[in-house]
């Protein structure tokens, strides 16, 4: 039974929304090929590619060898031949064997060729913790890729957006690292499957997930839900939080961010990755440069601790939760 | 428990003894058995000789230019002309080639201009040519990454074949003995074998990975290892341009006809250092170099041409003039290579310059212009 069939009409899980987005992209463009470990008969370990092999055949939904560098390296070759490969890396912590192919080859070939080559490869990576997994299955490694010019790095957070973003990523002529928050795969929300509507935000735009006036909370991927929950609680305490879902981690949409800061004057950045050299550090620095005179307090960061991701039974103390976000919001009033 | 003394010591003990390299041209320039069957003609031999002579001239000029401070670095292909010319001349212009970083002779045969080959080493670009137009990919400096690119490209060709049966291109991929130690090489050989990608892997075993000899890199000969992956493997005397040409033509024909991927190990020798920054006298002795000089791939063919009377004085005079003209053109083109504006890098990082990149470019431009 396919994932889509398990949910009520009009309401899809984030995983099913991605599945429908992949289906749409494959139907729209014959050059789209999916490549990854166990994505065919099994439909991927998270079933995101469920049913696609039956629909499009094993030449377009390819079970790769168990070799991550090979997945990305051959995808580069396929792209040079005119295909649009969509790679699935089974878990975030398994992407490191492909690191050279991503940061030294995939990211650089366009610039190296003087703009002559296009390498439209999408690399899907289930990311983050919160599912009680073993080691190497709960990592947030986006900063490594954001630090490399030549890559676009995005993270989806909600079913409808995931459905559009995966299509936008595949249609993009640049390489895209596409993060999927694995603990949100089962979150449901209304989705209208189909092509990306004209009024959907572009792939490099942030989205105001909840409007507010007092504090800007910037989050992405799995942390967006946490920020929204914090906003609900804060409202009952009389504070209005504006939650921004970044969507694009590289490039960053500072237009949307600074417009929000202009309203609120207070900023909290939330992500699961360690704060040290994490995306929050970049955002805090840029906002300080751009909006110094507007800020009522230093930009606060809430993230994972600067340790390896801990064993599953302790991850609730590692992952930023609602209380830590609210504490940081309080912190912005201490100045 | 296994007694370590029982571990096999040689490839023969493992039952994977190497094949003797295929040869058509003796070291004194005599044609060996099989040459007639391989379709060796005077015209083919003259053409291969010409390409090798021009490649050597170009390589020498580039080396000199580095010594004169015009190039930051040069990686000489001296000694490997037969391996490169013989193989590239055995495939079609429509076949796609993935080089490593020392394939200058192959590149010249593909029609690349001397200036295009020098840009990377002069520091004016990281590529230097249109890889799609020449069907010759950019050089790959990280060892063996290109084997996976070649495999993926070949899988794309195979996918095209399913839709259009007339597609009969193949892919030719160069790499060295040192690169064979990388994970990517082993992933690619396995991946290509399993998927049947239309691809010829061409390993130039030039005996040295900077200062590490082949024997210290692999327990088994590389063609034996490739056979272990399930690839059709051939070993050829890489200093015998006729044998390399014949072996590659045969492998390419089999792959083009739908056969499985092939692996060719060409046994050759890197006469110069790894790069102009290298000092090969620290790790290899003069006697070894002298022995390989006796097997120089260019003089070997010259002996054949002379012995058979396949090329008269007129041919050699014309070739000498061509080499001189190439030499002058190379030196002039090198000195004319100017750095591009840094602005280009911002524009080429992504397909469309993002607002963030545009802002950085404008900051840089304003800063630079503030000194005007």
XYZ file of C-alpha atoms in Angstrom:
707
model
C 0.000 0.000 0.000
C 1.385 3.373 -0.899
C 1.953 6.083 1.660
C -0.434 8.387 -0.147
C -3.281 5.946 0.258
C -2.826 5.862 4.034
C -3.766 9.475 4.636
C -7.071 11.252 4.155
C -7.625 13.031 0.869
C -6.261 16.551 0.972
C -4.119 15.854 4.017
C -0.675 14.376 3.446
C 2.267 13.557 5.629
C 5.453 15.393 4.791
C 6.867 12.102 3.468
C 3.875 11.547 1.223
C 4.017 15.146 0.032
C 7.626 14.626 -1.011
C 6.627 11.410 -2.735
C 3.935 13.251 -4.668
C 6.407 16.017 -5.518
C 8.919 13.512 -6.877
C 6.142 11.880 -8.903
C 5.155 15.255 -10.351
C 8.766 16.131 -11.250
C 9.281 12.752 -12.933
C 6.065 13.080 -14.901
C 6.976 16.611 -15.984
C 10.519 15.836 -17.133
C 11.779 12.560 -18.568
C 15.364 13.443 -17.694
C 14.641 13.210 -13.945
C 16.181 10.018 -12.536
C 16.117 8.913 -8.901
C 19.208 7.168 -7.530
C 19.779 5.869 -4.024
C 20.144 2.929 -1.725
C 17.005 0.795 -1.416
C 14.765 3.367 -3.072
C 13.245 0.928 -5.583
C 11.314 -2.082 -4.327
C 11.517 -0.904 -0.727
C 10.653 2.710 -1.520
C 13.505 3.981 0.653
C 13.944 3.370 4.357
C 11.471 6.219 4.992
C 9.303 5.179 1.999
C 9.667 8.589 0.371
C 10.085 6.956 -3.060
C 7.317 4.441 -2.419
C 5.563 3.264 -5.573
C 7.700 5.340 -7.945
C 9.567 2.387 -9.400
C 6.291 0.649 -10.221
C 5.140 3.792 -11.974
C 8.301 4.907 -13.770
C 10.373 1.725 -14.078
C 13.725 0.599 -12.743
C 15.627 2.698 -15.272
C 14.341 5.879 -13.633
C 14.181 4.727 -10.018
C 17.567 3.119 -9.563
C 18.695 1.123 -6.569
C 22.288 2.225 -6.277
C 25.249 0.320 -4.981
C 26.056 0.929 -1.310
C 28.598 3.623 -2.070
C 27.779 7.244 -1.291
C 30.695 8.741 -3.188
C 29.539 6.626 -6.116
C 25.979 7.901 -5.821
C 27.063 11.532 -6.084
C 29.978 10.926 -8.470
C 27.866 9.032 -10.996
C 25.104 11.624 -10.602
C 27.604 14.279 -11.716
C 28.336 12.195 -14.808
C 24.631 11.694 -15.491
C 24.077 15.441 -15.190
C 26.926 16.104 -17.630
C 25.071 13.830 -20.035
C 21.877 15.874 -19.709
C 19.993 14.055 -16.957
C 18.617 15.501 -13.709
C 19.599 12.989 -11.052
C 17.932 13.123 -7.654
C 20.123 11.259 -5.161
C 18.873 9.924 -1.869
C 21.429 9.641 0.921
C 19.921 7.157 3.327
C 20.811 9.031 6.530
C 22.477 12.358 7.274
C 25.507 10.713 8.873
C 26.160 8.657 5.736
C 26.856 11.651 3.503
C 30.477 12.034 4.577
C 31.914 9.413 2.203
C 30.481 11.608 -0.587
C 31.928 14.810 0.863
C 34.676 15.249 -1.720
C 32.327 14.580 -4.611
C 29.913 17.193 -3.229
C 32.194 20.021 -2.104
C 35.150 19.626 -4.478
C 33.432 18.335 -7.615
C 29.681 19.005 -7.677
C 29.956 22.498 -6.187
C 32.893 23.638 -8.290
C 32.376 22.321 -11.797
C 30.284 25.256 -12.950
C 32.823 27.828 -11.833
C 35.734 25.674 -13.058
C 34.175 25.501 -16.496
C 33.787 29.277 -16.636
C 30.015 28.927 -16.500
C 29.885 26.454 -19.410
C 28.573 23.449 -17.469
C 25.296 22.998 -15.611
C 25.172 20.274 -12.972
C 21.516 19.987 -11.929
C 21.894 17.359 -9.203
C 19.582 17.264 -6.178
C 20.832 15.431 -3.100
C 18.079 14.529 -0.662
C 19.250 14.017 2.909
C 16.939 13.009 5.780
C 18.264 15.160 8.604
C 18.174 15.717 12.318
C 17.291 13.781 15.421
C 14.301 13.063 17.580
C 13.444 9.603 16.312
C 15.428 7.566 18.824
C 17.988 6.442 16.265
C 21.456 4.985 16.681
C 24.661 6.928 16.002
C 25.209 8.611 12.595
C 21.411 8.730 12.068
C 20.540 12.071 13.700
C 23.006 14.634 12.411
C 22.585 18.196 11.237
C 25.472 18.746 8.842
C 24.131 21.699 6.866
C 26.918 24.076 7.893
C 29.513 22.010 6.013
C 27.613 22.479 2.787
C 26.544 26.077 3.388
C 30.236 26.924 3.720
C 30.851 25.724 0.161
C 30.096 28.150 -2.641
C 28.414 26.627 -5.666
C 25.805 24.669 -3.749
C 22.273 25.644 -2.856
C 21.213 24.260 0.503
C 17.534 24.102 1.448
C 15.438 22.508 4.179
C 11.712 21.826 4.037
C 9.563 22.007 7.144
C 5.930 21.461 6.211
C 4.082 19.065 3.872
C 2.822 21.592 1.314
C 6.135 23.376 1.164
C 8.025 20.081 0.884
C 5.838 19.181 -2.083
C 6.746 22.388 -3.906
C 10.346 22.678 -2.787
C 11.375 19.256 -4.051
C 10.002 20.182 -7.462
C 11.775 23.547 -7.385
C 15.028 21.882 -6.363
C 14.859 19.372 -9.196
C 14.017 22.091 -11.732
C 16.935 24.219 -10.509
C 20.019 24.128 -12.751
C 22.355 24.384 -9.753
C 23.275 21.548 -7.399
C 20.882 21.501 -4.433
C 21.374 19.862 -1.041
C 17.813 19.125 0.043
C 17.290 18.462 3.742
C 14.205 16.575 4.893
C 13.428 16.707 8.628
C 13.019 13.031 9.418
C 11.055 13.505 12.650
C 8.523 15.514 10.617
C 8.028 12.860 7.921
C 4.791 11.842 9.623
C 3.413 15.346 10.277
C 0.189 15.869 8.323
C -1.238 19.007 6.747
C -3.385 19.891 3.750
C -1.563 19.570 0.422
C -2.875 20.083 -3.070
C -0.688 17.812 -5.155
C 0.371 19.252 -8.495
C 2.837 21.635 -10.087
C 4.281 24.495 -8.041
C 1.724 27.335 -7.956
C 2.845 30.687 -9.309
C 2.486 32.351 -5.903
C 4.609 29.805 -4.018
C 7.812 31.275 -2.581
C 10.889 30.836 -4.783
C 13.476 28.247 -3.765
C 15.733 30.895 -2.232
C 13.024 32.746 -0.289
C 12.199 32.536 3.383
C 8.585 32.298 4.490
C 6.808 33.891 7.395
C 5.291 30.823 9.039
C 3.498 32.925 11.665
C 3.277 36.670 11.803
C 4.127 38.451 15.054
C 5.307 41.773 16.437
C 7.584 41.306 19.458
C 10.338 38.790 18.704
C 11.545 37.218 15.449
C 12.226 33.497 15.786
C 14.212 32.140 12.843
C 14.160 28.387 12.303
C 14.349 25.786 9.551
C 13.639 22.125 9.002
C 12.576 20.242 12.141
C 12.950 23.321 14.374
C 10.142 25.240 12.649
C 7.523 23.149 14.458
C 9.289 23.845 17.766
C 9.310 27.577 17.050
C 5.624 27.552 16.132
C 4.759 25.709 19.340
C 6.793 28.252 21.294
C 4.871 31.051 19.587
C 1.559 29.505 20.655
C 2.694 29.340 24.284
C 4.220 32.823 24.169
C 0.950 34.234 22.902
C -0.814 32.932 25.997
C 1.839 34.793 28.007
C 1.209 37.985 26.086
C 4.151 37.925 23.667
C 3.776 37.892 19.922
C 6.477 35.837 18.141
C 7.059 36.082 14.414
C 8.280 32.683 13.169
C 10.331 32.625 10.000
C 10.900 29.352 8.163
C 14.176 29.989 6.372
C 13.643 27.320 3.670
C 16.862 28.356 1.919
C 19.971 28.010 4.096
C 22.300 29.030 1.290
C 21.748 31.623 0.013
C 20.044 33.249 3.001
C 17.099 35.572 2.398
C 18.161 38.577 4.445
C 15.450 40.713 2.868
C 12.776 38.778 4.737
C 14.879 38.550 7.900
C 15.734 42.236 8.179
C 12.154 43.292 7.393
C 11.053 41.218 10.367
C 13.779 42.585 12.639
C 12.693 46.090 11.680
C 9.305 45.235 13.208
C 10.472 43.372 16.306
C 14.016 44.447 17.232
C 14.551 41.070 18.900
C 15.872 37.864 17.299
C 16.227 34.214 18.312
C 17.709 31.662 15.907
C 16.856 28.003 16.459
C 18.472 24.954 14.910
C 19.452 21.441 15.912
C 23.084 21.687 14.816
C 25.656 22.818 17.388
C 25.703 26.602 17.620
C 29.507 26.797 17.280
C 30.161 27.763 13.651
C 26.558 26.861 12.906
C 24.119 28.696 10.671
C 22.861 30.723 13.643
C 26.306 32.300 13.994
C 26.191 33.512 10.411
C 22.662 34.821 10.794
C 23.500 36.594 14.044
C 26.567 38.230 12.530
C 24.774 39.393 9.396
C 21.764 40.720 11.296
C 24.099 42.579 13.634
C 25.861 44.182 10.681
C 22.660 45.066 8.878
C 20.356 45.974 11.776
C 22.615 47.028 14.650
C 20.712 50.221 15.289
C 17.370 48.360 15.294
C 18.288 45.667 17.808
C 17.052 45.830 21.384
C 19.269 42.894 22.401
C 21.999 40.662 20.980
C 20.759 37.918 18.658
C 20.206 34.775 20.723
C 21.067 31.312 19.475
C 19.401 28.067 20.530
C 20.965 24.894 19.149
C 22.497 21.540 19.867
C 25.428 21.444 22.264
C 28.952 21.402 20.892
C 29.276 17.644 21.369
C 28.754 14.650 19.137
C 25.061 13.884 18.812
C 24.255 11.952 22.004
C 22.712 8.497 22.495
C 18.981 8.337 21.802
C 17.854 8.166 25.418
C 19.438 11.553 26.065
C 18.529 13.392 22.877
C 15.616 15.243 24.463
C 18.216 17.156 26.488
C 20.238 17.906 23.372
C 17.566 19.024 20.936
C 16.327 22.604 21.313
C 12.824 22.371 22.736
C 10.020 24.790 23.399
C 11.330 25.744 26.860
C 14.816 26.596 25.580
C 13.317 28.724 22.816
C 11.077 30.558 25.302
C 14.038 31.035 27.620
C 15.988 32.644 24.764
C 12.978 34.849 23.988
C 13.030 35.951 27.642
C 16.739 36.569 27.227
C 16.106 39.179 24.550
C 14.264 41.238 27.181
C 17.205 41.274 29.620
C 18.991 44.215 27.983
C 43.459 -18.972 13.317
C 45.299 -18.067 10.157
C 49.050 -18.267 10.423
C 50.317 -15.084 8.839
C 53.189 -16.972 7.287
C 50.611 -18.797 5.180
C 49.354 -15.615 3.573
C 50.182 -15.733 -0.149
C 53.136 -13.587 -1.031
C 52.802 -13.083 -4.753
C 50.037 -12.696 -7.303
C 50.978 -16.155 -8.614
C 50.342 -17.628 -5.169
C 46.928 -16.016 -5.274
C 46.199 -17.579 -8.634
C 46.054 -14.170 -10.261
C 49.268 -14.109 -12.226
C 49.598 -11.120 -14.533
C 49.353 -11.510 -18.276
C 52.396 -10.562 -20.375
C 51.762 -7.137 -21.912
C 50.509 -7.077 -25.476
C 53.164 -5.825 -27.910
C 53.291 -5.187 -31.633
C 56.473 -3.150 -31.831
C 59.802 -4.471 -30.609
C 62.176 -2.314 -28.613
C 64.415 -1.969 -31.655
C 61.518 -0.869 -33.796
C 60.736 -4.209 -35.431
C 57.146 -5.305 -36.042
C 56.164 -8.343 -33.993
C 53.752 -11.150 -34.695
C 50.196 -9.899 -34.810
C 51.010 -6.507 -36.324
C 49.581 -7.442 -39.703
C 46.351 -8.681 -38.141
C 46.072 -5.486 -36.151
C 45.857 -3.475 -39.359
C 49.130 -1.606 -38.860
C 49.854 0.528 -41.903
C 52.464 3.080 -42.828
C 49.871 5.837 -42.798
C 48.564 4.967 -39.329
C 52.100 4.756 -37.973
C 53.108 8.103 -39.476
C 50.020 9.746 -37.977
C 50.653 8.353 -34.502
C 54.317 9.334 -34.725
C 53.404 12.887 -35.707
C 51.044 13.239 -32.733
C 53.680 11.933 -30.351
C 56.388 14.254 -31.667
C 54.106 17.286 -31.381
C 53.016 16.293 -27.878
C 56.612 15.961 -26.777
C 57.462 19.336 -28.229
C 54.500 20.950 -26.459
C 55.341 19.244 -23.182
C 58.949 20.401 -23.384
C 57.854 23.979 -24.089
C 55.456 23.947 -21.164
C 58.188 22.566 -18.905
C 60.532 25.328 -20.049
C 57.837 27.955 -19.546
C 57.447 26.799 -15.965
C 61.188 27.103 -15.408
C 61.029 30.607 -16.871
C 58.357 31.584 -14.375
C 55.528 31.736 -16.895
C 53.645 28.748 -15.417
C 53.147 28.055 -11.732
C 53.379 24.305 -12.196
C 53.629 21.734 -14.950
C 52.970 18.003 -14.887
C 54.971 16.505 -17.692
C 53.630 13.673 -19.832
C 57.062 12.859 -21.269
C 57.342 9.117 -21.728
C 53.588 8.577 -21.803
C 52.967 9.830 -25.338
C 52.375 6.375 -26.778
C 49.839 5.436 -24.096
C 47.889 8.627 -24.663
C 48.125 9.052 -28.429
C 47.543 5.365 -29.119
C 44.418 5.249 -26.983
C 42.760 8.546 -27.922
C 43.330 7.908 -31.621
C 41.500 4.583 -31.266
C 38.184 6.159 -30.244
C 35.871 8.477 -32.153
C 35.617 12.247 -31.828
C 32.035 11.680 -30.672
C 33.172 9.548 -27.724
C 33.432 11.377 -24.402
C 36.775 11.454 -22.612
C 37.433 11.939 -18.892
C 41.106 12.725 -18.267
C 43.123 12.858 -15.088
C 45.583 15.796 -15.165
C 48.538 14.674 -17.273
C 46.737 13.835 -20.496
C 48.241 16.648 -22.569
C 49.038 14.417 -25.549
C 45.482 13.096 -25.587
C 44.135 16.630 -25.249
C 46.160 17.907 -28.222
C 44.811 15.018 -30.295
C 41.314 16.168 -29.319
C 42.113 19.561 -30.839
C 42.562 21.574 -27.644
C 44.641 24.693 -28.174
C 47.972 25.021 -26.325
C 46.660 28.104 -24.530
C 43.636 26.193 -23.267
C 45.896 23.509 -21.824
C 48.120 26.050 -20.110
C 45.481 28.225 -18.406
C 45.149 26.052 -15.315
C 48.903 25.930 -14.767
C 49.372 29.630 -15.411
C 46.672 30.362 -12.869
C 44.188 32.119 -15.098
C 41.388 29.507 -14.778
C 40.573 26.236 -13.020
C 39.461 24.638 -16.261
C 40.377 26.361 -19.464
C 38.320 24.754 -22.211
C 34.783 23.857 -23.186
C 34.444 20.253 -22.006
C 31.212 19.680 -23.925
C 32.521 21.079 -27.197
C 35.710 19.006 -27.183
C 34.023 16.034 -25.549
C 37.035 16.162 -23.251
C 36.224 16.811 -19.605
C 38.193 19.205 -17.422
C 41.275 17.831 -15.686
C 40.624 16.207 -12.301
C 43.211 16.993 -9.658
C 41.665 14.981 -6.819
C 42.679 11.449 -7.693
C 40.099 9.137 -9.260
C 37.033 11.367 -8.903
C 36.697 11.322 -12.691
C 36.205 7.550 -12.771
C 32.811 8.032 -11.131
C 31.956 10.940 -13.413
C 32.849 8.777 -16.401
C 30.748 5.924 -15.057
C 27.753 8.203 -14.543
C 28.173 9.727 -17.971
C 28.341 6.248 -19.489
C 25.166 5.293 -17.622
C 23.562 8.325 -19.259
C 24.731 7.073 -22.653
C 23.229 3.671 -21.849
C 19.961 5.352 -20.875
C 19.989 7.271 -24.164
C 20.596 4.010 -26.036
C 17.419 2.560 -24.575
C 15.445 5.459 -26.018
C 17.406 5.846 -29.255
C 18.981 2.606 -30.448
C 21.257 4.537 -32.856
C 23.313 6.011 -30.013
C 26.670 4.237 -30.056
C 28.990 6.575 -28.190
C 31.294 5.210 -25.562
C 33.308 6.798 -22.764
C 37.083 6.685 -22.324
C 38.443 7.379 -18.845
C 42.114 7.946 -17.964
C 43.717 7.515 -14.571
C 47.024 6.457 -13.052
C 48.329 3.623 -10.926
C 48.279 5.800 -7.805
C 44.635 6.731 -8.343
C 43.746 3.051 -8.314
C 44.298 3.090 -4.541
C 41.471 5.581 -4.012
C 38.031 4.499 -2.899
C 36.390 6.273 -5.826
C 38.359 4.171 -8.316
C 37.223 0.978 -6.683
C 33.620 2.183 -6.445
C 33.696 3.124 -10.117
C 35.227 -0.124 -11.367
C 32.653 -2.079 -9.409
C 29.753 0.186 -10.350
C 30.623 0.087 -14.055
C 31.023 -3.687 -14.008
C 27.708 -4.248 -12.251
C 25.775 -1.878 -14.516
C 27.519 -2.728 -17.784
C 28.270 0.935 -18.524
C 29.664 1.577 -22.045
C 33.076 2.604 -20.843
C 36.777 1.908 -21.351
C 38.921 2.545 -18.276
C 42.471 3.330 -19.350
C 45.061 3.081 -16.588
C 48.478 4.524 -17.356
C 50.683 2.678 -14.931
C 53.682 4.980 -15.040
C 55.311 3.153 -12.131
C 55.316 6.028 -9.660
C 52.655 7.850 -7.611
C 54.877 10.840 -6.846
C 57.480 8.930 -4.801
C 55.565 5.717 -4.131
C 56.255 2.882 -6.555
C 53.449 0.776 -8.022
C 54.683 -2.296 -6.208
C 54.088 -0.554 -2.876
C 50.521 0.365 -3.844
C 49.029 -2.931 -4.861
C 49.484 -6.608 -4.045
C 48.005 -7.569 -7.387
C 48.660 -6.144 -10.844
C 45.979 -3.577 -11.636
C 44.543 -5.433 -14.631
C 44.185 -8.485 -12.424
C 42.343 -6.423 -9.843
C 40.048 -5.038 -12.550
C 39.298 -8.553 -13.739
C 38.312 -9.312 -10.158
C 35.607 -6.678 -10.415
C 34.295 -8.445 -13.491
C 35.767 -6.118 -16.083
C 37.302 -7.394 -19.289
C 40.947 -6.569 -18.696
C 43.895 -6.152 -21.049
C 47.504 -5.326 -20.275
C 49.529 -3.618 -22.937
C 53.034 -2.240 -23.378
C 52.251 1.419 -22.869
C 55.399 2.505 -24.706
C 54.261 0.691 -27.848
C 51.882 3.053 -29.585
C 50.795 0.424 -32.093
C 49.829 -2.071 -29.398
C 48.028 0.594 -27.359
C 46.102 1.680 -30.435
C 45.159 -1.884 -31.342
C 44.186 -2.828 -27.789
C 42.071 0.285 -27.314
C 40.415 -0.046 -30.725
C 39.478 -3.632 -29.928
C 38.156 -2.750 -26.473
C 36.228 0.239 -27.825
C 34.664 -1.878 -30.569
C 33.485 -4.475 -28.051
C 32.006 -1.821 -25.783
C 30.400 -0.016 -28.703
C 28.784 -3.257 -29.783
C 27.115 -3.494 -26.384
C 29.755 -5.458 -24.521
C 30.627 -4.909 -20.860
C 33.046 -2.196 -19.750
C 36.730 -2.776 -20.389
C 39.900 -2.064 -18.488
C 43.266 -1.472 -20.104
C 46.456 -1.263 -18.086
C 49.223 0.384 -20.086
C 52.650 -0.248 -18.617
C 54.610 2.943 -19.175
C 56.961 5.322 -17.410
C 56.857 8.918 -16.257
C 60.220 10.240 -17.474
C 60.051 13.539 -15.569
C 59.091 14.186 -11.973
C 55.470 14.080 -10.854
C 55.425 17.849 -11.270
C 57.948 20.612 -11.715
C 57.997 20.913 -7.907
C 59.075 17.314 -7.546
C 62.630 15.985 -7.249
C 62.568 12.428 -8.574
C 66.300 11.939 -7.908
C 65.417 11.611 -4.222
C 63.467 8.397 -4.754
C 64.530 6.675 -7.973
C 67.915 5.849 -9.363
C 69.442 7.018 -12.617
C 69.860 3.455 -13.842
C 66.102 2.914 -13.782
C 65.508 6.077 -15.776
C 68.192 5.100 -18.254
C 66.599 1.673 -18.806
C 63.274 3.308 -19.617
C 64.925 5.875 -21.882
C 66.013 2.952 -24.014
C 62.333 2.127 -24.418
C 61.391 5.679 -25.352
C 58.063 5.452 -27.166
C 58.942 8.116 -29.743
C 62.324 6.807 -30.857
C 60.879 3.306 -31.016
C 58.427 4.348 -33.722
C 61.081 6.381 -35.488
C 63.161 3.221 -35.787
C 60.220 1.412 -37.366
C 59.558 4.243 -39.827
C 63.221 4.298 -40.826
C 63.587 0.520 -41.066
C 60.544 0.155 -43.274
C 61.111 3.306 -45.274
C 57.623 4.448 -44.274
C 58.594 8.091 -43.861
C 61.066 9.937 -46.045
C 63.128 13.019 -45.393
C 60.322 15.223 -46.642
C 57.961 13.892 -43.946
C 60.463 14.486 -41.175
C 61.315 17.979 -42.417
C 57.656 18.945 -42.569
C 57.057 17.506 -39.102
C 60.015 19.404 -37.704
C 58.615 22.614 -39.134
C 55.205 21.825 -37.648
C 56.797 21.222 -34.244
C 58.709 24.491 -34.441
C 55.536 26.361 -35.323
C 53.706 24.714 -32.419
C 56.535 25.641 -30.098
C 56.417 29.298 -31.121
C 52.624 29.352 -30.891
C 52.715 27.744 -27.441
C 55.151 30.270 -26.025
C 53.298 33.210 -27.508
C 49.908 31.923 -26.369
C 51.185 31.334 -22.849
C 52.537 34.844 -22.449
C 49.282 36.268 -23.816
C 47.203 34.519 -21.159
C 45.993 37.228 -18.818
C 44.061 36.757 -15.589
C 40.311 37.156 -16.011
C 38.476 39.738 -13.906
C 37.605 38.344 -10.466
C 34.019 39.462 -11.166
C 33.649 36.424 -13.435
C 33.934 34.067 -10.478
C 30.929 35.635 -8.767
C 28.916 35.275 -11.962
C 29.857 31.636 -12.532
C 29.428 30.266 -9.028
C 25.752 29.472 -9.664
C 23.758 29.465 -12.878
C 22.147 32.772 -11.972
C 23.968 35.160 -9.705
C 22.029 35.354 -6.438
C 21.387 38.589 -4.559
C 24.030 37.579 -2.023
C 26.664 36.940 -4.700
C 25.745 40.154 -6.507
C 26.112 42.121 -3.267
C 29.565 40.625 -2.641
C 30.647 41.316 -6.216
C 29.535 44.923 -5.915
C 31.394 45.300 -2.624
C 34.524 43.911 -4.211
C 34.177 46.124 -7.299
C 33.608 49.248 -5.206
C 36.655 48.419 -3.067
C 38.849 47.896 -6.117
C 37.598 51.035 -7.810
C 38.268 53.087 -4.689
C 41.969 52.858 -5.605
C 41.451 54.122 -9.155
